[in-house]
Amino acid sequence: NLLLGAAAGPVAWAGLPAPRQWLLAGAVGLLVLYIAGVTTLARSEVRTGRAGLIGMLLRGLLPLQAALCLAAGAGAASWLAAAVLLALWPVTGWLSKRFYMS
């Protein structure tokens, strides 16, 4: 997902006004930090007993992505994407209980 978004980045960057470019740069930085944090925790999740923490962090990615969709401000499409992502929140709760260690 991150690489797919990065591939579209130069096209999106060129068409944005300066304030939106800063917002896009901040969103990219936030996602990079998030992925780095999850990767760091995943290295030691089994040894430290923090396996559930990874699931919570991955679940927390949905509201973050919904917020970034709204921040993109693409009209009805951004609202629809955010609504779909937030509608998946209960599904991820069920999946995290069903497949705890996967």
Coordinates of N, CA and C in Angstrom, one line a residue:
N1 N 0.8 -1.2 0.0 CA 0.0 0.0 0.0 C 0.9 1.3 0.0
L2 N 1.9 1.2 0.8 CA 2.8 2.4 0.9 C 3.5 2.6 -0.4
L3 N 3.9 1.6 -1.1 CA 4.6 1.8 -2.4 C 3.6 2.2 -3.5
L4 N 2.4 1.7 -3.4 CA 1.4 2.2 -4.4 C 1.1 3.7 -4.2
G5 N 1.0 4.1 -3.0 CA 0.8 5.5 -2.7 C 2.0 6.3 -3.1
A6 N 3.2 5.8 -2.9 CA 4.4 6.5 -3.3 C 4.5 6.7 -4.8
A7 N 4.0 5.7 -5.5 CA 4.1 5.7 -7.0 C 3.2 6.9 -7.5
A8 N 2.1 7.1 -6.8 CA 1.2 8.2 -7.2 C 1.6 9.5 -6.7
G9 N 2.5 9.5 -5.8 CA 2.9 10.8 -5.1 C 3.4 11.9 -6.0
P10 N 4.3 11.7 -7.0 CA 4.7 12.8 -7.8 C 3.6 13.4 -8.6
V11 N 2.6 12.6 -9.1 CA 1.5 13.1 -9.8 C 0.6 14.0 -8.9
A12 N 0.3 13.5 -7.7 CA -0.5 14.2 -6.8 C 0.2 15.5 -6.3
W13 N 1.5 15.4 -6.1 CA 2.3 16.5 -5.6 C 2.2 17.7 -6.6
A14 N 2.4 17.4 -7.8 CA 2.4 18.5 -8.8 C 1.1 19.3 -9.0
G15 N 0.0 18.6 -8.7 CA -1.3 19.3 -8.9 C -1.8 20.0 -7.7
L16 N -1.1 20.0 -6.6 CA -1.6 20.5 -5.3 C -1.0 21.9 -5.1
P17 N -1.9 22.8 -4.4 CA -1.3 24.1 -4.0 C -0.3 23.8 -2.8
A18 N 0.5 24.8 -2.5 CA 1.5 24.7 -1.5 C 1.0 24.2 -0.2
P19 N -0.1 24.8 0.4 CA -0.5 24.3 1.7 C -0.8 22.8 1.7
R20 N -1.4 22.3 0.6 CA -1.8 20.9 0.5 C -0.5 20.0 0.4
Q21 N 0.5 20.6 -0.3 CA 1.8 19.8 -0.4 C 2.4 19.5 0.9
W22 N 2.3 20.5 1.8 CA 2.8 20.3 3.2 C 2.0 19.3 3.9
L23 N 0.7 19.3 3.7 CA -0.2 18.3 4.3 C 0.1 16.9 3.8
L24 N 0.4 16.8 2.5 CA 0.7 15.5 1.9 C 2.1 15.0 2.5
A25 N 3.0 15.9 2.6 CA 4.3 15.5 3.1 C 4.2 15.1 4.6
G26 N 3.4 15.7 5.4 CA 3.2 15.3 6.8 C 2.5 14.0 6.9
A27 N 1.5 13.7 6.0 CA 0.9 12.4 6.0 C 1.8 11.3 5.6
V28 N 2.7 11.5 4.6 CA 3.7 10.5 4.3 C 4.6 10.3 5.4
G29 N 5.1 11.3 6.1 CA 6.0 11.2 7.3 C 5.3 10.4 8.4
L30 N 4.0 10.7 8.6 CA 3.3 10.0 9.7 C 3.2 8.5 9.4
L31 N 2.9 8.1 8.1 CA 2.8 6.7 7.7 C 4.1 6.0 7.8
V32 N 5.2 6.7 7.4 CA 6.5 6.1 7.5 C 6.9 5.8 9.0
L33 N 6.6 6.8 9.9 CA 6.8 6.5 11.3 C 6.0 5.4 11.9
Y34 N 4.7 5.3 11.4 CA 3.8 4.3 11.9 C 4.4 2.9 11.5
I35 N 4.8 2.8 10.2 CA 5.3 1.5 9.7 C 6.6 1.1 10.4
A36 N 7.4 2.1 10.6 CA 8.7 1.9 11.3 C 8.4 1.4 12.8
G37 N 7.4 2.0 13.4 CA 7.1 1.5 14.8 C 6.5 0.1 14.8
V38 N 5.7 -0.2 13.9 CA 5.1 -1.6 13.9 C 6.2 -2.6 13.6
T39 N 7.1 -2.2 12.6 CA 8.2 -3.1 12.3 C 9.1 -3.3 13.5
T40 N 9.4 -2.3 14.2 CA 10.3 -2.4 15.4 C 9.6 -3.3 16.5
L41 N 8.3 -3.1 16.7 CA 7.6 -3.9 17.7 C 7.5 -5.4 17.2
A42 N 7.3 -5.6 15.9 CA 7.2 -6.9 15.4 C 8.4 -7.8 15.6
R43 N 9.6 -7.2 15.6 CA 10.8 -7.9 15.8 C 10.9 -8.7 17.1
S44 N 10.2 -8.2 18.1 CA 10.4 -8.8 19.4 C 9.0 -9.1 20.0
E45 N 8.0 -9.2 19.2 CA 6.6 -9.4 19.8 C 6.4 -10.8 20.5
V46 N 7.0 -11.8 20.0 CA 6.9 -13.1 20.6 C 7.7 -13.3 21.9
R47 N 8.9 -12.8 21.9 CA 9.8 -12.9 23.0 C 9.2 -12.0 24.2
T48 N 8.7 -10.9 23.9 CA 8.3 -10.0 25.0 C 6.8 -10.1 25.4
G49 N 6.0 -10.9 24.7 CA 4.6 -11.1 25.0 C 3.7 -10.0 24.6
R50 N 4.2 -9.2 23.6 CA 3.4 -8.1 23.1 C 2.7 -8.4 21.8
A51 N 2.3 -9.6 21.6 CA 1.7 -9.9 20.3 C 0.4 -9.2 20.1
G52 N -0.4 -8.9 21.1 CA -1.7 -8.2 21.0 C -1.5 -6.8 20.7
L53 N -0.3 -6.2 21.0 CA -0.1 -4.8 20.7 C 0.0 -4.6 19.2
I54 N 0.6 -5.5 18.5 CA 0.7 -5.3 17.1 C -0.7 -5.3 16.4
G55 N -1.5 -6.2 16.9 CA -2.9 -6.2 16.3 C -3.6 -4.8 16.6
M56 N -3.4 -4.3 17.8 CA -4.1 -3.0 18.1 C -3.5 -1.9 17.3
L57 N -2.2 -1.9 17.0 CA -1.6 -0.9 16.2 C -2.1 -1.0 14.7
L58 N -2.2 -2.2 14.3 CA -2.6 -2.4 12.9 C -4.1 -2.0 12.8
R59 N -4.9 -2.2 13.8 CA -6.3 -1.8 13.8 C -6.4 -0.3 13.9
G60 N -5.4 0.3 14.6 CA -5.4 1.8 14.6 C -5.1 2.5 13.3
L61 N -4.6 1.7 12.4 CA -4.3 2.3 11.1 C -5.5 2.7 10.3
L62 N -6.7 2.0 10.6 CA -7.9 2.4 9.9 C -8.4 3.8 10.1
P63 N -8.5 4.2 11.4 CA -8.9 5.6 11.6 C -7.8 6.6 11.1
L64 N -6.5 6.2 11.1 CA -5.5 7.1 10.6 C -5.7 7.3 9.1
Q65 N -5.9 6.2 8.4 CA -6.1 6.3 7.0 C -7.4 7.0 6.6
A66 N -8.5 6.9 7.4 CA -9.7 7.6 7.2 C -9.4 9.1 7.4
A67 N -8.7 9.5 8.4 CA -8.4 10.9 8.6 C -7.5 11.5 7.4
L68 N -6.6 10.7 6.9 CA -5.8 11.1 5.8 C -6.7 11.3 4.5
C69 N -7.7 10.4 4.4 CA -8.6 10.5 3.2 C -9.3 11.8 3.3
L70 N -9.8 12.2 4.5 CA -10.5 13.4 4.7 C -9.6 14.6 4.5
A71 N -8.4 14.5 4.9 CA -7.4 15.6 4.8 C -7.1 15.8 3.3
A72 N -7.2 14.8 2.5 CA -6.9 14.9 1.1 C -7.9 15.9 0.4
G73 N -9.1 15.9 0.9 CA -10.1 16.8 0.5 C -10.5 16.6 -1.0
A74 N -10.7 15.4 -1.4 CA -11.1 15.1 -2.8 C -12.6 15.1 -3.0
G75 N -13.3 15.8 -2.2 CA -14.8 15.9 -2.3 C -15.5 14.6 -1.8
A76 N -16.5 14.2 -2.5 CA -17.3 13.1 -2.1 C -16.5 11.8 -2.0
A77 N -15.5 11.7 -2.9 CA -14.7 10.4 -2.9 C -13.9 10.3 -1.6
S78 N -13.4 11.3 -1.1 CA -12.6 11.2 0.2 C -13.6 10.9 1.4
W79 N -14.7 11.5 1.4 CA -15.7 11.1 2.4 C -16.2 9.7 2.3
L80 N -16.4 9.2 1.1 CA -16.8 7.8 0.9 C -15.7 6.8 1.3
A81 N -14.4 7.1 1.0 CA -13.3 6.3 1.4 C -13.2 6.3 2.9
A82 N -13.3 7.4 3.5 CA -13.2 7.5 5.0 C -14.3 6.7 5.6
A83 N -15.5 6.8 5.1 CA -16.7 6.1 5.6 C -16.5 4.6 5.5
V84 N -16.0 4.1 4.4 CA -15.7 2.7 4.2 C -14.7 2.2 5.2
L85 N -13.6 2.9 5.3 CA -12.6 2.5 6.3 C -13.1 2.4 7.7
L86 N -13.9 3.4 8.1 CA -14.4 3.4 9.5 C -15.5 2.3 9.6
A87 N -16.2 2.0 8.6 CA -17.1 0.9 8.6 C -16.5 -0.5 8.8
L88 N -15.2 -0.6 8.4 CA -14.4 -1.8 8.6 C -13.9 -2.0 10.0
W89 N -14.0 -1.0 10.9 CA -13.5 -1.0 12.2 C -14.0 -2.2 13.0
P90 N -15.4 -2.4 13.1 CA -15.9 -3.6 13.8 C -15.4 -4.9 13.3
V91 N -15.2 -5.0 12.0 CA -14.8 -6.2 11.3 C -13.3 -6.5 11.8
T92 N -12.5 -5.5 11.9 CA -11.1 -5.8 12.4 C -11.1 -6.2 13.8
G93 N -12.1 -5.7 14.6 CA -12.1 -6.2 16.0 C -12.5 -7.7 16.1
W94 N -13.4 -8.1 15.3 CA -13.8 -9.5 15.2 C -12.6 -10.3 14.7
L95 N -11.9 -9.9 13.7 CA -10.8 -10.6 13.1 C -9.6 -10.7 14.1
S96 N -9.4 -9.7 14.8 CA -8.3 -9.7 15.8 C -8.6 -10.7 16.9
K97 N -9.8 -10.9 17.3 CA -10.1 -11.9 18.3 C -10.1 -13.3 17.7
R98 N -10.5 -13.5 16.4 CA -10.5 -14.8 15.8 C -9.1 -15.3 15.4
F99 N -8.3 -14.4 14.9 CA -6.9 -14.7 14.5 C -5.9 -13.9 15.3
Y100 N -5.8 -14.2 16.6 CA -5.1 -13.4 17.5 C -3.6 -13.3 17.1
M101 N -3.0 -14.4 16.8 CA -1.5 -14.4 16.6 C -1.1 -14.4 15.1
S102 N -2.1 -14.1 14.2 CA -1.7 -14.1 12.8 C -1.6 -12.7 12.3

